[in-house]
Short mmCIF file of C-alpha atoms and ligand atoms in Angstrom, two decimals:
data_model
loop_
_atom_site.label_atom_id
_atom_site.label_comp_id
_atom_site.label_asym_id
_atom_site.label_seq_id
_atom_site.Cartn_x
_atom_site.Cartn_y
_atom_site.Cartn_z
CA UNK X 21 -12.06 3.34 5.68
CA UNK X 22 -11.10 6.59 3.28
CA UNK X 23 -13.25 9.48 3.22
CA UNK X 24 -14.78 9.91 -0.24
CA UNK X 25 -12.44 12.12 -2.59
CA UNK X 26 -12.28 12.87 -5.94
CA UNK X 27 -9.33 13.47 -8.11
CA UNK X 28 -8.38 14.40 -11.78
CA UNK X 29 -6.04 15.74 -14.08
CA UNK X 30 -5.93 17.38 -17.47
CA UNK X 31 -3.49 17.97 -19.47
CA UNK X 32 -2.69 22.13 -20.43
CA UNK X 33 -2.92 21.28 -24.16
CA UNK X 34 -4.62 24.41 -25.19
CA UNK X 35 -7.50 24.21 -27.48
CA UNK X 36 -9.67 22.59 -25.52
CA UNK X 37 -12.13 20.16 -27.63
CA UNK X 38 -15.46 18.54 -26.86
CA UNK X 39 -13.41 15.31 -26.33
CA UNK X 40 -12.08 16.95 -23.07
CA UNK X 41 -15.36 18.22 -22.03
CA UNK X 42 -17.61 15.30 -22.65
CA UNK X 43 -14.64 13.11 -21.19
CA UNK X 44 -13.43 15.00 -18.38
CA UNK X 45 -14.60 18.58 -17.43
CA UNK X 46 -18.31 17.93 -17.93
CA UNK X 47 -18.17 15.01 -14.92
CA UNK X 48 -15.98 16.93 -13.14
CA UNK X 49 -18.89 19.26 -12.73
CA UNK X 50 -21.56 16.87 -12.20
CA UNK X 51 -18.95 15.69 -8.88
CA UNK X 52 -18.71 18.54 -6.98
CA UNK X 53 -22.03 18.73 -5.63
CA UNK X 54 -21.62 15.49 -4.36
CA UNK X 55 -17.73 14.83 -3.08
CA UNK X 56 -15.01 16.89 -1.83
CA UNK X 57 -12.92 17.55 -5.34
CA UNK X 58 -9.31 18.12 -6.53
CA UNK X 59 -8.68 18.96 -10.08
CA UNK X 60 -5.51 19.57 -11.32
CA UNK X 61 -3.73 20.59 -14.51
CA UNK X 62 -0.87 18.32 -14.81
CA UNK X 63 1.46 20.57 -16.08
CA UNK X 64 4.33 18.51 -15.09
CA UNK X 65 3.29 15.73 -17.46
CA UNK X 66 3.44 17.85 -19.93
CA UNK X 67 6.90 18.68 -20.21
CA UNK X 68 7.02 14.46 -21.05
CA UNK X 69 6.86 15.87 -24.54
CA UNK X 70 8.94 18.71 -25.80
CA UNK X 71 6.76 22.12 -25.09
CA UNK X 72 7.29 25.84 -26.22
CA UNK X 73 7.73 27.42 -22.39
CA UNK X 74 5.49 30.52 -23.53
CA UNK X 75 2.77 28.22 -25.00
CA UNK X 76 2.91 26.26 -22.05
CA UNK X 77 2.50 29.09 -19.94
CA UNK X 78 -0.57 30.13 -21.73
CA UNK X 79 -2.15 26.48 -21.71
CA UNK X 80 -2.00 26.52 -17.93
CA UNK X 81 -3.88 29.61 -17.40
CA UNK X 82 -6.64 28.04 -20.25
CA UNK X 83 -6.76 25.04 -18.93
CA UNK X 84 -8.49 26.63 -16.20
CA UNK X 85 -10.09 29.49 -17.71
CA UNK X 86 -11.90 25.92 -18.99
CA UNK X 87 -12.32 24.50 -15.91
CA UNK X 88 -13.74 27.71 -14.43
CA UNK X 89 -16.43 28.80 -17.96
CA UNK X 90 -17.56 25.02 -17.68
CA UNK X 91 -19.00 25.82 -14.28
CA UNK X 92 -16.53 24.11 -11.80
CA UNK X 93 -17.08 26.52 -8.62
CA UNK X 94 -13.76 27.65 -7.29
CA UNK X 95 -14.31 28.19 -3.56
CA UNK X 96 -16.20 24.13 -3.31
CA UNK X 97 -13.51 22.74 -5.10
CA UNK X 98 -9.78 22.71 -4.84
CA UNK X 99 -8.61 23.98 -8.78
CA UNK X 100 -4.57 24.37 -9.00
CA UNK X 101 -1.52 23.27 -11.26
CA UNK X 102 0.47 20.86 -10.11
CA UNK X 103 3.64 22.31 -10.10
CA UNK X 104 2.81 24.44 -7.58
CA UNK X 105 2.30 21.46 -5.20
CA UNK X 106 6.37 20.27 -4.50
CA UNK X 107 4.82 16.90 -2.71
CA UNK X 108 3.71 15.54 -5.92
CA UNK X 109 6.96 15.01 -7.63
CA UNK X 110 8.11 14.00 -4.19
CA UNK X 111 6.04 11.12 -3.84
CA UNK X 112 6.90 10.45 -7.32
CA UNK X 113 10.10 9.79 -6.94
CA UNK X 114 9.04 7.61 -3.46
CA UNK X 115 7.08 5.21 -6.31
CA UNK X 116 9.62 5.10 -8.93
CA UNK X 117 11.52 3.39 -5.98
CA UNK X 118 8.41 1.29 -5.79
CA UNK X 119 6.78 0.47 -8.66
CA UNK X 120 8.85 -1.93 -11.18
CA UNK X 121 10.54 -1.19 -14.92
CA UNK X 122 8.19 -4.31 -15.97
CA UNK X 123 5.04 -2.54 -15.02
CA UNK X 124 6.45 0.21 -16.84
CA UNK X 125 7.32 -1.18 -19.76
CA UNK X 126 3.80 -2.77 -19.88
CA UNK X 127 2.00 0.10 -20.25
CA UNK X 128 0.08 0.95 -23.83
CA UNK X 129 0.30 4.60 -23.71
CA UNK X 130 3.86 4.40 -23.43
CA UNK X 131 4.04 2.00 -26.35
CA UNK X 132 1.93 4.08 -28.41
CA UNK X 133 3.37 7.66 -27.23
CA UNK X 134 6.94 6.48 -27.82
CA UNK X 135 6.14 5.02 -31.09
CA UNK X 136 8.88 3.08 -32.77
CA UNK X 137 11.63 4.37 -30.99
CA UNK X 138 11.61 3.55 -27.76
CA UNK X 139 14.99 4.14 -26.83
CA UNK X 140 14.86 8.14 -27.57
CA UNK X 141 11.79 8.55 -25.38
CA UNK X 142 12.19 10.41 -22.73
CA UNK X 143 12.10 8.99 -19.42
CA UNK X 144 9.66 11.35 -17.90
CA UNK X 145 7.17 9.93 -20.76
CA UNK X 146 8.51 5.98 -19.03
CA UNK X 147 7.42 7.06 -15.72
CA UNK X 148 4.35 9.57 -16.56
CA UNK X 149 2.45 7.01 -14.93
CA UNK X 150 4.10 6.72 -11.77
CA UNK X 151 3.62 10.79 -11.50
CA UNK X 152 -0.11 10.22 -12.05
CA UNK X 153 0.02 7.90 -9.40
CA UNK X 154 1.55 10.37 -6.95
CA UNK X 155 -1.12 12.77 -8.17
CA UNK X 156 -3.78 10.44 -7.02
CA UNK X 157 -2.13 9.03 -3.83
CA UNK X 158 -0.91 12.08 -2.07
CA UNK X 159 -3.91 13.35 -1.30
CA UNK X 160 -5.11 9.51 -0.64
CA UNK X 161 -8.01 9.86 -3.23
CA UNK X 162 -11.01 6.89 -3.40
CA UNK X 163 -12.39 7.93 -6.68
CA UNK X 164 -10.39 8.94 -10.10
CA UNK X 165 -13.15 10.23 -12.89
CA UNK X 166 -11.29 9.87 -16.30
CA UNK X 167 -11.86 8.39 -19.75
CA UNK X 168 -11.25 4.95 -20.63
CA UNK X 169 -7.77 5.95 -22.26
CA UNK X 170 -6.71 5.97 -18.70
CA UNK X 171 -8.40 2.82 -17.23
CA UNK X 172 -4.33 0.83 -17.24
CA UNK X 173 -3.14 3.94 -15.48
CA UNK X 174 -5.29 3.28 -12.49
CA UNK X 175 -4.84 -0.14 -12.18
CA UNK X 176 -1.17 0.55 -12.48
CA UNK X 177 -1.97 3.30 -9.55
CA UNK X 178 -3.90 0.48 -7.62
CA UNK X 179 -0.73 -2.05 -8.01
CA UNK X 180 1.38 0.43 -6.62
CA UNK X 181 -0.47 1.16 -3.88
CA UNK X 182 -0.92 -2.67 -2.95
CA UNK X 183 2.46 -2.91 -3.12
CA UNK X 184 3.75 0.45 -0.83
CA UNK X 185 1.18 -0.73 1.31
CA UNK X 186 2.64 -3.77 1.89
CA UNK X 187 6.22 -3.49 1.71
CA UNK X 188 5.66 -1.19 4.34
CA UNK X 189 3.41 -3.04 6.46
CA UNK X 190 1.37 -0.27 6.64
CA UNK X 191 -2.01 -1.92 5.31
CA UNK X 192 -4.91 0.50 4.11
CA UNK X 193 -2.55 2.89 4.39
CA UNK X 194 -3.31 4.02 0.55
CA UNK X 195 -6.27 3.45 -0.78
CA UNK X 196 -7.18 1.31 -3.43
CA UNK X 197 -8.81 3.65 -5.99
CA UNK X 198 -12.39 3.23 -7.98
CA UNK X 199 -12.32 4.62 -11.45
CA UNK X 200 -15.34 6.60 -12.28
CA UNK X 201 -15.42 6.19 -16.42
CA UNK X 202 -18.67 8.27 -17.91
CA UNK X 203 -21.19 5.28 -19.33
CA UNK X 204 -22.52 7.56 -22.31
CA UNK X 205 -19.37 8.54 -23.61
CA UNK X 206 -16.15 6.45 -23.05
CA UNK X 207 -14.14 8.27 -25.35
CA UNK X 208 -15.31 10.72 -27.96
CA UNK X 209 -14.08 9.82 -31.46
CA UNK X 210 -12.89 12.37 -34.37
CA UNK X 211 -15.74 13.49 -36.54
CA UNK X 212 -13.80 12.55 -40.15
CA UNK X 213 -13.14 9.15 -38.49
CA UNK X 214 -14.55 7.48 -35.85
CA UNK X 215 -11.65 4.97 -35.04
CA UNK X 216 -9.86 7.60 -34.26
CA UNK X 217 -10.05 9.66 -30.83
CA UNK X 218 -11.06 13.41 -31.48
CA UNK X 219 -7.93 15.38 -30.58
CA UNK X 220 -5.94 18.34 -31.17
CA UNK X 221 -2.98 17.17 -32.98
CA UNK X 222 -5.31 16.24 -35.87
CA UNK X 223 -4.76 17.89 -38.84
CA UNK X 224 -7.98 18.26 -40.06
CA UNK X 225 -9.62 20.85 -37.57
CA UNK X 226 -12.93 19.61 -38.99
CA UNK X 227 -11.91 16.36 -37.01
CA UNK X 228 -13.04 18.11 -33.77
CA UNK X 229 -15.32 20.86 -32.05
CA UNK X 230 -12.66 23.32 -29.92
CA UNK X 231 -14.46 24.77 -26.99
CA UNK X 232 -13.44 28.48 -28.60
CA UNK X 233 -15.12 27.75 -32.49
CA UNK X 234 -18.52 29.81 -32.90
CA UNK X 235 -22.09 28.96 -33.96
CA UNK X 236 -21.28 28.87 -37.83
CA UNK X 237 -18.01 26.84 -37.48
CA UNK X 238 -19.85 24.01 -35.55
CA UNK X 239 -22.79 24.04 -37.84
CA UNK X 240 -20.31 23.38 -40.36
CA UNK X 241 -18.40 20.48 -38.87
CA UNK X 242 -21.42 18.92 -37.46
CA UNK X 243 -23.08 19.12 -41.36
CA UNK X 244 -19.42 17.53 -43.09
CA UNK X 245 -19.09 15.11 -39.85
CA UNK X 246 -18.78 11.76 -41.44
CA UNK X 247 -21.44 9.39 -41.59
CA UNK X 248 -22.77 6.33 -43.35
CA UNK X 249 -25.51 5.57 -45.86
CA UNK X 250 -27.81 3.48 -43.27
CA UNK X 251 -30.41 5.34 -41.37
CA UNK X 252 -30.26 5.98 -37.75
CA UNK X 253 -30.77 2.52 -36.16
CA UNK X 254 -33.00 1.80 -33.15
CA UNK X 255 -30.95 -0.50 -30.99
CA UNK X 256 -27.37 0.03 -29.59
CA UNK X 257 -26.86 -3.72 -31.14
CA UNK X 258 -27.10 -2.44 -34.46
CA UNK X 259 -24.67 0.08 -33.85
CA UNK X 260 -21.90 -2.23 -33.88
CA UNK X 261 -18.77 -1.77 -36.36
CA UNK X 262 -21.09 2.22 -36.97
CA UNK X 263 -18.27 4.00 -35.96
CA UNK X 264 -19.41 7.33 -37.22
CA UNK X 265 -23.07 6.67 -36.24
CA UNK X 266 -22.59 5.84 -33.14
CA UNK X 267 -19.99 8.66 -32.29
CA UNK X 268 -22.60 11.38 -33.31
CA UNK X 269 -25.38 9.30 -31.08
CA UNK X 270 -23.00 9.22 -28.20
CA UNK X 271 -22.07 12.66 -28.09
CA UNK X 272 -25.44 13.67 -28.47
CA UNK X 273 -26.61 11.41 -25.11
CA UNK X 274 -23.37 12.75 -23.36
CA UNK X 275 -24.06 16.28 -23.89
CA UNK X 276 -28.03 16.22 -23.21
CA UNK X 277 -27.13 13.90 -20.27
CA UNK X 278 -29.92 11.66 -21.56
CA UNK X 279 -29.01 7.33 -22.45
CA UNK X 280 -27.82 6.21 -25.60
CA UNK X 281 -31.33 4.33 -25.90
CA UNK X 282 -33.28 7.12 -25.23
CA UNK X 283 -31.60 9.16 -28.32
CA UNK X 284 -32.16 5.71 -30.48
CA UNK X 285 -35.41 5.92 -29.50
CA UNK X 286 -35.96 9.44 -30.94
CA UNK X 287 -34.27 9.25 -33.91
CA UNK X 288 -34.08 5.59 -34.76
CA UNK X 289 -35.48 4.87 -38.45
CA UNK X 290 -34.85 8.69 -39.35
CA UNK X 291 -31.81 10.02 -41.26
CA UNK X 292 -28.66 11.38 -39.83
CA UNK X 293 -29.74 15.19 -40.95
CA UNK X 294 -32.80 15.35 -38.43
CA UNK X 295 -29.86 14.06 -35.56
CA UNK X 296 -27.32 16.08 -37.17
CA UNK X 297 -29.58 19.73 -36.59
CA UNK X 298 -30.26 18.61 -33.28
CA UNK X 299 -26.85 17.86 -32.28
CA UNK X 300 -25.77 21.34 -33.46
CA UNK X 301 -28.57 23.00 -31.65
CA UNK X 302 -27.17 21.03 -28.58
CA UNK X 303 -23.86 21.39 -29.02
CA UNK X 304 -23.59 25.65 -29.75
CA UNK X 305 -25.99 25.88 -26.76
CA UNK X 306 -23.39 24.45 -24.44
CA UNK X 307 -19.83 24.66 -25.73
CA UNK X 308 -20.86 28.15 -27.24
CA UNK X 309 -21.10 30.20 -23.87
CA UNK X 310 -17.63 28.41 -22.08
CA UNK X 311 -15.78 29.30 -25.26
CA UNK X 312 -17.17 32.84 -25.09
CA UNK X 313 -15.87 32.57 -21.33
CA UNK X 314 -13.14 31.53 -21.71
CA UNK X 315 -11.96 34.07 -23.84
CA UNK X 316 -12.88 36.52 -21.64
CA UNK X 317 -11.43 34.70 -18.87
CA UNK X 318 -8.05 34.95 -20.56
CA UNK X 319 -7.82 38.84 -20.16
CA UNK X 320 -8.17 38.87 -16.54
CA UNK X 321 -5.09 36.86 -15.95
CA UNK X 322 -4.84 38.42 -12.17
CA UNK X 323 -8.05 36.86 -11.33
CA UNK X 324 -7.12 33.44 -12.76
CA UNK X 325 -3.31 34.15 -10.69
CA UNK X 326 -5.30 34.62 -7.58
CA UNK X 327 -7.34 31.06 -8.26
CA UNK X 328 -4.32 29.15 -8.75
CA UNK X 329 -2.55 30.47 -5.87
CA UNK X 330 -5.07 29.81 -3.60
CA UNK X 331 -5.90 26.55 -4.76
CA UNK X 332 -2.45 25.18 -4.01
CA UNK X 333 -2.34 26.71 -1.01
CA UNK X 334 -5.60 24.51 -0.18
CA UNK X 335 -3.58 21.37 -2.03
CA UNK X 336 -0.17 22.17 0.21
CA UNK X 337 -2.30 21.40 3.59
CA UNK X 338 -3.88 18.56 2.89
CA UNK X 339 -0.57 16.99 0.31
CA UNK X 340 2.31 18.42 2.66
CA UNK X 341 1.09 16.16 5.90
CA UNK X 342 0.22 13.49 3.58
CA UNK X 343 4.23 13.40 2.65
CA UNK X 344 5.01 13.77 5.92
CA UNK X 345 3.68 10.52 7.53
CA UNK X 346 4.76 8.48 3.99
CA UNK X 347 8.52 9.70 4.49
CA UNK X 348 7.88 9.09 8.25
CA UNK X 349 6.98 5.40 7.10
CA UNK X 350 9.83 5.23 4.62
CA UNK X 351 12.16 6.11 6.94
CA UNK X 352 13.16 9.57 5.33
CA UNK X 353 12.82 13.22 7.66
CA UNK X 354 13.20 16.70 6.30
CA UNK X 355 15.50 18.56 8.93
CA UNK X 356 14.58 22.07 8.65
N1 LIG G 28 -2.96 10.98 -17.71
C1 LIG G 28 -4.16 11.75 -17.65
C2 LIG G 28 -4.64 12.03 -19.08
O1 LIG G 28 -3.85 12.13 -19.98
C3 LIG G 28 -3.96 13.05 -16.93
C4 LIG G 28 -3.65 12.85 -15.48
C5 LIG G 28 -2.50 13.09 -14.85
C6 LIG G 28 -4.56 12.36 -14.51
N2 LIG G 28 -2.58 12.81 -13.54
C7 LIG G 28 -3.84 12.36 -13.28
C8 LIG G 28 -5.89 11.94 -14.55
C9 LIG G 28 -4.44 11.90 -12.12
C10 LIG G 28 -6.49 11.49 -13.38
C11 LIG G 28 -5.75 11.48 -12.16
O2 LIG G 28 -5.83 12.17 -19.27
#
């Protein structure tokens, strides 16, 4: 049997939104009084899409200027980037020997990422999965928290380790990982549309709440958030094909970490202006302090240095003999 460990990723986007918070950061926190805890910025998936170096450089250090003004305790958990840990794109390249160009080529984000043409995609964005893999694997994590987005990711991570496992007749070697997908809030959908995930690239900043906007701004986008002419319903049943409504009520459980029916219980039957005040109230009370953090986080870029180095060095121990026994069972050796 594997120990019990938790890993994630995020993405340095910059910008943070309530999207990743709700989705990601926020359970991160909830985990690490509970399990042993890696988090990593996955700075080497970025680079799947063209970046700007110097904006890249700054995304890092916000990324966890984020993780840190959410409340993730640095010395309990192990916070780094991942390029500082060689042994990920080691193993990486160890399961794009495994995993197949089918599996690949299977994958939605890919499809959707690459958009119509395929062919001009970069082939860091055809294996990006295979490097989350590695990610999760090296350090033979049981439990993945992520949103739903990622669900095919980890059962692609799951096949691959099946398949390493046996072709190497190592069984249990890797485990087979759990996802852990947050049951208030699967995704967290744009405000002007509620199809649509809420996410930076949108044009219309009103689509989203950044981690960094003040009171006033979020009052504002909370007031224009699209909704729709029915009142508040008072069973998730009636929700359905509600985009909007049921957007506002999910965020709203996620961030009071209270059920969906409990909020339908409150304000079912009532308009969306008595939720909409609430949700503000909620909202500026949490995201309103990390933003103010994380700005001043930013200016004491020694102190975030320091984190980052000696979270690696805690990721190195436990990834570097971890590589060591999968090369010994591939049959490679580093001579040094
Ligand atoms: N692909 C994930 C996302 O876009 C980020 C990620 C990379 C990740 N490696 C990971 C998440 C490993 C969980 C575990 O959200």
């Amino acid at each position: 049997m594997h120990k019990k460990r938790i890993f994630s990723g995020v993405q340095p986007t910059g910008n943070l939104h309530l999207g990743n918070y709700l989705g990601a950061i926020k359970n991160f926190v909830d985990l690490q009084n509970k399990f042993e805890c890696i988090y990593c910025v996955v700075d080497l998936h970025a680079i799947t899409n063209r970046q700007n170096p110097e904006e890249l450089k700054t995304n890092i250090l916000e990324t966890i200027a984020s993780f840190i003004a959410s409340g993730l305790d640095v010395e309990k958990n192990i916070i780094f980037n991942q390029a500082s840990v060689a042994a990920h794109s080691e193993l990486a390249w160890i399961i794009n020997c495994v995993a197949r160009i089918g599996w690949m080529n299977r994958m939605t984000q890919f499809k959707e990422k690459a958009g119509l043409n395929k062919e001009n995609a970069s082939v860091g964005l055809l294996v990006y999965p295979n490097l989350m893999a590695a990610d999760i694997l090296i350090y033979k994590a049981t439990h993945v928290p992520v949103g739903e987005d990622q669900k095919q990711h980890l059962e692609l991570t799951r096949d691959i380790a099946k398949k390493f496992n046996n072709d190497f007749n190592c069984e249990s070697f890797f485990p087979i990982v759990e996802p852990l997908i947050p049951k208030k809030i699967s995704r967290v959908m744009s405000l002007r549309d509620g199809k649509k995930k809420m996410s930076k690239s949108d044009k219309s900043d009103y689509s989203r709440i950044n981690l960094k906007d003040d009171k006033d701004l979020i009052d504002q986008k909370i007031k224009k958030a699209k909704t729709d002419t029915a009142p508040i319903p008072s069973t998730v049943i009636e929700l359905k094909n509600r985009h909007e409504a049921a957007n506002l009520i999910s965020i709203y459980a996620s961030i009071n970490s209270i059920d969906i029916d409990q909020v339908l219980n409150e304000f079912g039957g009532k308009n969306f202006s008595t939720l909409k005040n609430k949700l503000s109230e909620s909202i500026v009370e949490q995201i309103c302090p990390i933003g103010k953090e994380v700005k001043k986080l930013l200016k004491e870029q020694s102190y975030l240095n320091d984190i980052l180095a000696k979270g690696a060095k805690k990721a190195s121990l436990i990834a570097t003999d971890n590589l060591k026994e999968i090369y010994e069972i591939v049959g490679l050796k580093k001579f040094t």
